[in-house]
């Protein structure tokens, strides 16, 4: 029971599968042996999820501050925020009420981490449409969790890391158009992300990370034949990183880079844009069983790097089509908790 970090888990959009997979994950006894989990959100929704899963024996322990948590298996400590009117609540529907509930849960968990009351945060999925409909009344807009964390931790330099076991990817850009993503491939930003990747791997216990840097264009530009971004921006960034004794290699054409990374050649990949990194990770982590007509595995972790606090997340959406049915897989949340625990322990 030594060195168990306190992990704050947001419930996600309550109309989605976040509450259910949270309860499912906390049915794994080893989670309590490795960390002290605290759910942040509306306890009524967690009670509802436990009932759907036929685990009414669980003690849903409502608390108003972290010091009241018991952190014992069989009890789910919920830092309760009264967010949901059950008379107006529906699973699988875009709702301003649920969007605001998800946002306020995230904001609260960030506040707890910034105050040092918890050691790491782990988020379930929120629905961006629902959240931004609710926030429009307050003149706010966020593209997703990453931007919320950046704002409320006052962080300027950050990036997303996706991971599936030891296959890890960080991104030069994420939530923008493909046209804009190409324009964002600049030496300073590529170098910044290489540095963040190197630091992240070291925080995971990898002493000399092997970093693969993807090209942007087909065949990494073929010496300028298919574009000059590699020559003008990416290669200078790699050389600058190497001058800092960072073990960066590239630019490597992505179609050959990811099979190599999956084979263990590299510890982390620097992708140039959202889909370049997301597609290979989800191809490996999301496995659909054709014969059973259901998902066999939904694995993967989303980590925001560059923050003063730890944030990991599931690597899937809200699962509105499965919400309220008790069929969603908790594997991605368990993966996210594993990463949060490891990162927190290395900081403690």
GROMACS .gro file of C-alpha atoms in nm:
model
  348
    1UNK     CA    1   0.000   0.000   0.000
    2UNK     CA    2   0.312   0.218  -0.002
    3UNK     CA    3   0.337   0.520  -0.228
    4UNK     CA    4  -0.024   0.513  -0.351
    5UNK     CA    5  -0.087   0.842  -0.533
    6UNK     CA    6  -0.426   1.013  -0.511
    7UNK     CA    7  -0.584   1.014  -0.858
    8UNK     CA    8  -0.879   1.241  -0.938
    9UNK     CA    9  -1.110   1.084  -1.199
   10UNK     CA   10  -1.368   1.301  -1.376
   11UNK     CA   11  -1.702   1.138  -1.456
   12UNK     CA   12  -1.702   1.276  -1.814
   13UNK     CA   13  -2.027   1.367  -1.986
   14UNK     CA   14  -2.289   1.194  -1.768
   15UNK     CA   15  -2.502   1.116  -2.076
   16UNK     CA   16  -2.210   0.907  -2.203
   17UNK     CA   17  -2.033   0.594  -2.083
   18UNK     CA   18  -1.785   0.765  -1.849
   19UNK     CA   19  -1.972   0.693  -1.523
   20UNK     CA   20  -2.021   0.326  -1.615
   21UNK     CA   21  -1.661   0.259  -1.712
   22UNK     CA   22  -1.549   0.442  -1.397
   23UNK     CA   23  -1.751   0.203  -1.181
   24UNK     CA   24  -1.623  -0.092  -1.387
   25UNK     CA   25  -1.261   0.019  -1.346
   26UNK     CA   26  -1.302   0.062  -0.971
   27UNK     CA   27  -1.431  -0.294  -0.944
   28UNK     CA   28  -1.069  -0.400  -1.011
   29UNK     CA   29  -0.920  -0.446  -0.664
   30UNK     CA   30  -0.564  -0.391  -0.784
   31UNK     CA   31  -0.649  -0.028  -0.868
   32UNK     CA   32  -0.692   0.040  -0.496
   33UNK     CA   33  -0.368  -0.146  -0.422
   34UNK     CA   34  -0.178   0.090  -0.653
   35UNK     CA   35  -0.354   0.425  -0.603
   36UNK     CA   36  -0.619   0.615  -0.407
   37UNK     CA   37  -0.895   0.692  -0.661
   38UNK     CA   38  -1.135   0.982  -0.617
   39UNK     CA   39  -1.423   1.042  -0.859
   40UNK     CA   40  -1.514   1.406  -0.923
   41UNK     CA   41  -1.870   1.471  -1.039
   42UNK     CA   42  -2.230   1.410  -0.942
   43UNK     CA   43  -2.269   1.116  -0.701
   44UNK     CA   44  -2.626   1.057  -0.823
   45UNK     CA   45  -2.491   0.966  -1.167
   46UNK     CA   46  -2.232   0.727  -1.021
   47UNK     CA   47  -2.508   0.562  -0.815
   48UNK     CA   48  -2.714   0.525  -1.132
   49UNK     CA   49  -2.417   0.369  -1.314
   50UNK     CA   50  -2.360   0.120  -1.031
   51UNK     CA   51  -2.727   0.019  -1.048
   52UNK     CA   52  -2.710  -0.032  -1.426
   53UNK     CA   53  -2.410  -0.260  -1.374
   54UNK     CA   54  -2.596  -0.448  -1.098
   55UNK     CA   55  -2.342  -0.350  -0.833
   56UNK     CA   56  -2.569  -0.183  -0.581
   57UNK     CA   57  -2.354  -0.335  -0.304
   58UNK     CA   58  -2.096  -0.064  -0.373
   59UNK     CA   59  -2.084   0.219  -0.123
   60UNK     CA   60  -2.102   0.544  -0.321
   61UNK     CA   61  -1.945   0.773  -0.062
   62UNK     CA   62  -2.039   1.138  -0.113
   63UNK     CA   63  -1.780   1.380   0.017
   64UNK     CA   64  -1.726   1.755  -0.003
   65UNK     CA   65  -1.349   1.758   0.038
   66UNK     CA   66  -1.060   1.520  -0.032
   67UNK     CA   67  -0.979   1.470   0.338
   68UNK     CA   68  -1.314   1.289   0.384
   69UNK     CA   69  -1.225   1.008   0.138
   70UNK     CA   70  -1.164   0.657   0.273
   71UNK     CA   71  -0.995   0.507  -0.037
   72UNK     CA   72  -1.108   0.151   0.033
   73UNK     CA   73  -1.205  -0.118  -0.216
   74UNK     CA   74  -1.583  -0.157  -0.224
   75UNK     CA   75  -1.630   0.215  -0.162
   76UNK     CA   76  -1.625   0.471  -0.442
   77UNK     CA   77  -1.537   0.812  -0.301
   78UNK     CA   78  -1.715   1.084  -0.501
   79UNK     CA   79  -1.633   1.449  -0.449
   80UNK     CA   80  -1.993   1.542  -0.508
   81UNK     CA   81  -2.095   1.844  -0.713
   82UNK     CA   82  -2.472   1.874  -0.754
   83UNK     CA   83  -2.483   1.903  -1.133
   84UNK     CA   84  -2.764   1.687  -1.271
   85UNK     CA   85  -3.142   1.705  -1.243
   86UNK     CA   86  -3.236   1.339  -1.289
   87UNK     CA   87  -3.587   1.436  -1.402
   88UNK     CA   88  -3.433   1.603  -1.709
   89UNK     CA   89  -3.152   1.353  -1.763
   90UNK     CA   90  -3.128   1.119  -2.065
   91UNK     CA   91  -2.850   0.887  -2.175
   92UNK     CA   92  -2.707   0.929  -2.522
   93UNK     CA   93  -2.836   1.283  -2.578
   94UNK     CA   94  -2.644   1.607  -2.635
   95UNK     CA   95  -2.744   1.823  -2.341
   96UNK     CA   96  -2.628   2.162  -2.215
   97UNK     CA   97  -2.685   2.040  -1.859
   98UNK     CA   98  -2.454   1.744  -1.914
   99UNK     CA   99  -2.201   1.951  -2.107
  100UNK     CA  100  -2.175   2.198  -1.818
  101UNK     CA  101  -2.154   1.911  -1.569
  102UNK     CA  102  -1.860   1.759  -1.755
  103UNK     CA  103  -1.685   2.097  -1.774
  104UNK     CA  104  -1.730   2.176  -1.406
  105UNK     CA  105  -1.597   1.832  -1.310
  106UNK     CA  106  -1.282   1.896  -1.515
  107UNK     CA  107  -1.234   2.244  -1.374
  108UNK     CA  108  -1.268   2.108  -1.020
  109UNK     CA  109  -1.017   1.827  -1.068
  110UNK     CA  110  -0.765   2.077  -1.211
  111UNK     CA  111  -0.819   2.298  -0.905
  112UNK     CA  112  -0.755   2.003  -0.671
  113UNK     CA  113  -0.434   1.910  -0.852
  114UNK     CA  114  -0.307   2.266  -0.864
  115UNK     CA  115  -0.359   2.290  -0.486
  116UNK     CA  116  -0.170   1.964  -0.435
  117UNK     CA  117  -0.471   1.786  -0.285
  118UNK     CA  118  -0.440   1.508  -0.544
  119UNK     CA  119  -0.131   1.378  -0.725
  120UNK     CA  120  -0.272   1.329  -1.075
  121UNK     CA  121  -0.589   1.367  -1.281
  122UNK     CA  122  -0.757   1.121  -1.515
  123UNK     CA  123  -1.043   1.226  -1.739
  124UNK     CA  124  -1.334   1.045  -1.898
  125UNK     CA  125  -1.466   1.170  -2.232
  126UNK     CA  126  -1.676   1.483  -2.268
  127UNK     CA  127  -1.896   1.585  -2.558
  128UNK     CA  128  -1.752   1.900  -2.716
  129UNK     CA  129  -2.083   2.007  -2.870
  130UNK     CA  130  -2.271   1.978  -2.540
  131UNK     CA  131  -1.998   2.154  -2.345
  132UNK     CA  132  -1.960   2.444  -2.584
  133UNK     CA  133  -2.337   2.496  -2.610
  134UNK     CA  134  -2.339   2.536  -2.234
  135UNK     CA  135  -2.028   2.754  -2.221
  136UNK     CA  136  -2.147   2.986  -2.497
  137UNK     CA  137  -2.366   3.160  -2.239
  138UNK     CA  138  -2.048   3.251  -2.051
  139UNK     CA  139  -1.854   3.355  -2.361
  140UNK     CA  140  -1.621   3.055  -2.338
  141UNK     CA  141  -1.518   2.796  -2.597
  142UNK     CA  142  -1.275   2.504  -2.574
  143UNK     CA  143  -1.171   2.258  -2.843
  144UNK     CA  144  -1.137   1.989  -2.579
  145UNK     CA  145  -0.979   1.881  -2.250
  146UNK     CA  146  -0.628   1.985  -2.354
  147UNK     CA  147  -0.727   2.347  -2.401
  148UNK     CA  148  -0.920   2.353  -2.072
  149UNK     CA  149  -0.613   2.228  -1.888
  150UNK     CA  150  -0.388   2.477  -2.066
  151UNK     CA  151  -0.612   2.770  -1.969
  152UNK     CA  152  -0.662   2.683  -1.603
  153UNK     CA  153  -0.297   2.588  -1.544
  154UNK     CA  154  -0.173   2.890  -1.742
  155UNK     CA  155   0.033   2.667  -1.971
  156UNK     CA  156   0.157   2.797  -2.307
  157UNK     CA  157   0.373   2.508  -2.433
  158UNK     CA  158   0.199   2.172  -2.435
  159UNK     CA  159   0.114   1.880  -2.659
  160UNK     CA  160  -0.090   1.561  -2.665
  161UNK     CA  161   0.065   1.216  -2.626
  162UNK     CA  162  -0.126   0.905  -2.724
  163UNK     CA  163  -0.003   0.570  -2.598
  164UNK     CA  164  -0.088   0.205  -2.644
  165UNK     CA  165   0.142   0.009  -2.416
  166UNK     CA  166   0.493   0.109  -2.537
  167UNK     CA  167   0.380   0.271  -2.863
  168UNK     CA  168   0.371   0.645  -2.790
  169UNK     CA  169   0.298   0.942  -3.016
  170UNK     CA  170   0.315   1.318  -2.956
  171UNK     CA  171   0.178   1.580  -3.194
  172UNK     CA  172   0.305   1.905  -3.341
  173UNK     CA  173  -0.061   2.008  -3.387
  174UNK     CA  174  -0.395   1.851  -3.301
  175UNK     CA  175  -0.732   2.025  -3.322
  176UNK     CA  176  -0.712   2.233  -3.637
  177UNK     CA  177  -0.778   2.186  -4.007
  178UNK     CA  178  -0.533   1.983  -4.213
  179UNK     CA  179  -0.448   2.294  -4.415
  180UNK     CA  180  -0.364   2.485  -4.095
  181UNK     CA  181  -0.175   2.184  -3.957
  182UNK     CA  182   0.065   2.198  -4.252
  183UNK     CA  183   0.128   2.566  -4.182
  184UNK     CA  184   0.207   2.486  -3.818
  185UNK     CA  185   0.501   2.264  -3.907
  186UNK     CA  186   0.772   2.512  -3.810
  187UNK     CA  187   1.121   2.449  -3.674
  188UNK     CA  188   1.057   2.605  -3.333
  189UNK     CA  189   0.737   2.409  -3.273
  190UNK     CA  190   0.885   2.078  -3.394
  191UNK     CA  191   1.187   2.129  -3.167
  192UNK     CA  192   0.959   2.218  -2.876
  193UNK     CA  193   0.762   1.894  -2.920
  194UNK     CA  194   1.081   1.687  -2.949
  195UNK     CA  195   1.198   1.833  -2.619
  196UNK     CA  196   0.861   1.761  -2.454
  197UNK     CA  197   0.873   1.402  -2.587
  198UNK     CA  198   1.221   1.350  -2.447
  199UNK     CA  199   1.117   1.482  -2.104
  200UNK     CA  200   0.798   1.272  -2.098
  201UNK     CA  201   0.986   0.950  -2.167
  202UNK     CA  202   1.236   1.029  -1.893
  203UNK     CA  203   0.947   1.086  -1.651
  204UNK     CA  204   0.828   0.737  -1.745
  205UNK     CA  205   1.169   0.596  -1.648
  206UNK     CA  206   1.330   0.578  -1.994
  207UNK     CA  207   1.678   0.720  -1.938
  208UNK     CA  208   1.782   0.776  -2.302
  209UNK     CA  209   1.466   0.796  -2.514
  210UNK     CA  210   1.482   0.703  -2.881
  211UNK     CA  211   1.268   0.961  -3.062
  212UNK     CA  212   1.142   0.914  -3.418
  213UNK     CA  213   1.034   1.230  -3.602
  214UNK     CA  214   0.780   1.179  -3.882
  215UNK     CA  215   0.793   1.357  -4.212
  216UNK     CA  216   0.497   1.565  -4.327
  217UNK     CA  217   0.492   1.488  -4.699
  218UNK     CA  218   0.485   1.153  -4.886
  219UNK     CA  219   0.826   0.986  -4.859
  220UNK     CA  220   0.929   1.274  -4.629
  221UNK     CA  221   0.931   1.506  -4.928
  222UNK     CA  222   1.173   1.298  -5.141
  223UNK     CA  223   1.447   1.564  -5.110
  224UNK     CA  224   1.209   1.846  -5.197
  225UNK     CA  225   1.027   1.673  -5.481
  226UNK     CA  226   0.699   1.654  -5.286
  227UNK     CA  227   0.741   1.956  -5.059
  228UNK     CA  228   1.008   2.146  -4.870
  229UNK     CA  229   0.879   2.130  -4.510
  230UNK     CA  230   1.125   1.854  -4.423
  231UNK     CA  231   1.421   2.051  -4.562
  232UNK     CA  232   1.322   2.393  -4.430
  233UNK     CA  233   1.163   2.311  -4.093
  234UNK     CA  234   1.180   1.949  -3.972
  235UNK     CA  235   1.546   1.863  -4.039
  236UNK     CA  236   1.673   2.187  -3.877
  237UNK     CA  237   1.462   2.106  -3.569
  238UNK     CA  238   1.605   1.753  -3.551
  239UNK     CA  239   1.961   1.882  -3.582
  240UNK     CA  240   1.897   2.138  -3.307
  241UNK     CA  241   1.762   1.861  -3.081
  242UNK     CA  242   2.063   1.642  -3.153
  243UNK     CA  243   2.290   1.933  -3.059
  244UNK     CA  244   2.116   1.924  -2.717
  245UNK     CA  245   2.207   1.555  -2.684
  246UNK     CA  246   1.851   1.441  -2.759
  247UNK     CA  247   1.841   1.111  -2.948
  248UNK     CA  248   1.611   1.223  -3.232
  249UNK     CA  249   1.599   1.045  -3.568
  250UNK     CA  250   1.428   1.152  -3.890
  251UNK     CA  251   1.238   1.273  -4.073
  252UNK     CA  252   1.104   0.925  -4.139
  253UNK     CA  253   0.814   0.851  -4.377
  254UNK     CA  254   0.517   0.766  -4.149
  255UNK     CA  255   0.416   0.457  -4.346
  256UNK     CA  256   0.742   0.289  -4.247
  257UNK     CA  257   0.794   0.474  -3.917
  258UNK     CA  258   0.495   0.331  -3.731
  259UNK     CA  259   0.569  -0.035  -3.808
  260UNK     CA  260   0.921   0.028  -3.676
  261UNK     CA  261   0.791   0.200  -3.364
  262UNK     CA  262   0.544  -0.082  -3.305
  263UNK     CA  263   0.839  -0.322  -3.339
  264UNK     CA  264   1.029  -0.147  -3.062
  265UNK     CA  265   1.276   0.060  -3.264
  266UNK     CA  266   1.169   0.381  -3.091
  267UNK     CA  267   1.028   0.488  -2.754
  268UNK     CA  268   0.816   0.772  -2.891
  269UNK     CA  269   0.710   0.924  -3.224
  270UNK     CA  270   0.671   1.294  -3.306
  271UNK     CA  271   0.376   1.318  -3.548
  272UNK     CA  272   0.317   1.633  -3.751
  273UNK     CA  273  -0.064   1.648  -3.719
  274UNK     CA  274  -0.367   1.490  -3.550
  275UNK     CA  275  -0.461   1.202  -3.778
  276UNK     CA  276  -0.102   1.110  -3.860
  277UNK     CA  277  -0.064   1.006  -3.497
  278UNK     CA  278  -0.418   0.903  -3.407
  279UNK     CA  279  -0.489   0.660  -3.690
  280UNK     CA  280  -0.203   0.414  -3.621
  281UNK     CA  281  -0.262   0.424  -3.245
  282UNK     CA  282  -0.632   0.353  -3.277
  283UNK     CA  283  -0.577   0.089  -3.543
  284UNK     CA  284  -0.371  -0.101  -3.288
  285UNK     CA  285  -0.579  -0.021  -2.979
  286UNK     CA  286  -0.935  -0.044  -3.111
  287UNK     CA  287  -1.014  -0.403  -3.210
  288UNK     CA  288  -1.356  -0.497  -3.349
  289UNK     CA  289  -1.472  -0.859  -3.349
  290UNK     CA  290  -1.654  -0.921  -3.680
  291UNK     CA  291  -1.807  -1.249  -3.570
  292UNK     CA  292  -1.948  -1.118  -3.241
  293UNK     CA  293  -2.028  -0.774  -3.389
  294UNK     CA  294  -1.881  -0.591  -3.092
  295UNK     CA  295  -1.561  -0.420  -2.980
  296UNK     CA  296  -1.313  -0.673  -2.848
  297UNK     CA  297  -1.080  -0.405  -2.713
  298UNK     CA  298  -1.080  -0.028  -2.683
  299UNK     CA  299  -0.739   0.053  -2.541
  300UNK     CA  300  -0.517   0.359  -2.538
  301UNK     CA  301  -0.424   0.658  -2.328
  302UNK     CA  302  -0.424   1.031  -2.395
  303UNK     CA  303  -0.169   1.228  -2.190
  304UNK     CA  304  -0.131   1.607  -2.195
  305UNK     CA  305   0.240   1.690  -2.172
  306UNK     CA  306   0.392   2.019  -2.063
  307UNK     CA  307   0.144   2.088  -1.780
  308UNK     CA  308   0.245   2.156  -1.419
  309UNK     CA  309   0.005   1.875  -1.319
  310UNK     CA  310  -0.050   1.523  -1.450
  311UNK     CA  311  -0.340   1.461  -1.684
  312UNK     CA  312  -0.417   1.128  -1.850
  313UNK     CA  313  -0.738   1.032  -2.027
  314UNK     CA  314  -0.928   0.761  -2.205
  315UNK     CA  315  -0.856   0.754  -2.577
  316UNK     CA  316  -1.217   0.730  -2.694
  317UNK     CA  317  -1.533   0.935  -2.707
  318UNK     CA  318  -1.843   0.943  -2.492
  319UNK     CA  319  -1.997   0.629  -2.643
  320UNK     CA  320  -2.348   0.776  -2.652
  321UNK     CA  321  -2.467   0.468  -2.843
  322UNK     CA  322  -2.363   0.242  -2.552
  323UNK     CA  323  -2.442   0.471  -2.261
  324UNK     CA  324  -2.680   0.331  -2.001
  325UNK     CA  325  -2.640  -0.026  -2.129
  326UNK     CA  326  -2.342  -0.134  -1.918
  327UNK     CA  327  -2.161  -0.274  -2.223
  328UNK     CA  328  -1.872  -0.025  -2.257
  329UNK     CA  329  -1.516  -0.146  -2.198
  330UNK     CA  330  -1.318  -0.002  -1.909
  331UNK     CA  331  -0.977  -0.100  -2.058
  332UNK     CA  332  -0.886   0.248  -2.183
  333UNK     CA  333  -0.964   0.401  -1.843
  334UNK     CA  334  -0.753   0.137  -1.670
  335UNK     CA  335  -0.469   0.214  -1.914
  336UNK     CA  336  -0.507   0.585  -1.833
  337UNK     CA  337  -0.498   0.513  -1.460
  338UNK     CA  338  -0.184   0.302  -1.509
  339UNK     CA  339  -0.010   0.595  -1.678
  340UNK     CA  340  -0.131   0.841  -1.414
  341UNK     CA  341  -0.001   0.617  -1.136
  342UNK     CA  342   0.338   0.572  -1.300
  343UNK     CA  343   0.382   0.943  -1.371
  344UNK     CA  344   0.269   1.040  -1.020
  345UNK     CA  345   0.499   0.789  -0.850
  346UNK     CA  346   0.796   0.924  -1.045
  347UNK     CA  347   0.716   1.273  -0.914
  348UNK     CA  348   0.653   1.173  -0.551
   0.00000   0.00000   0.00000
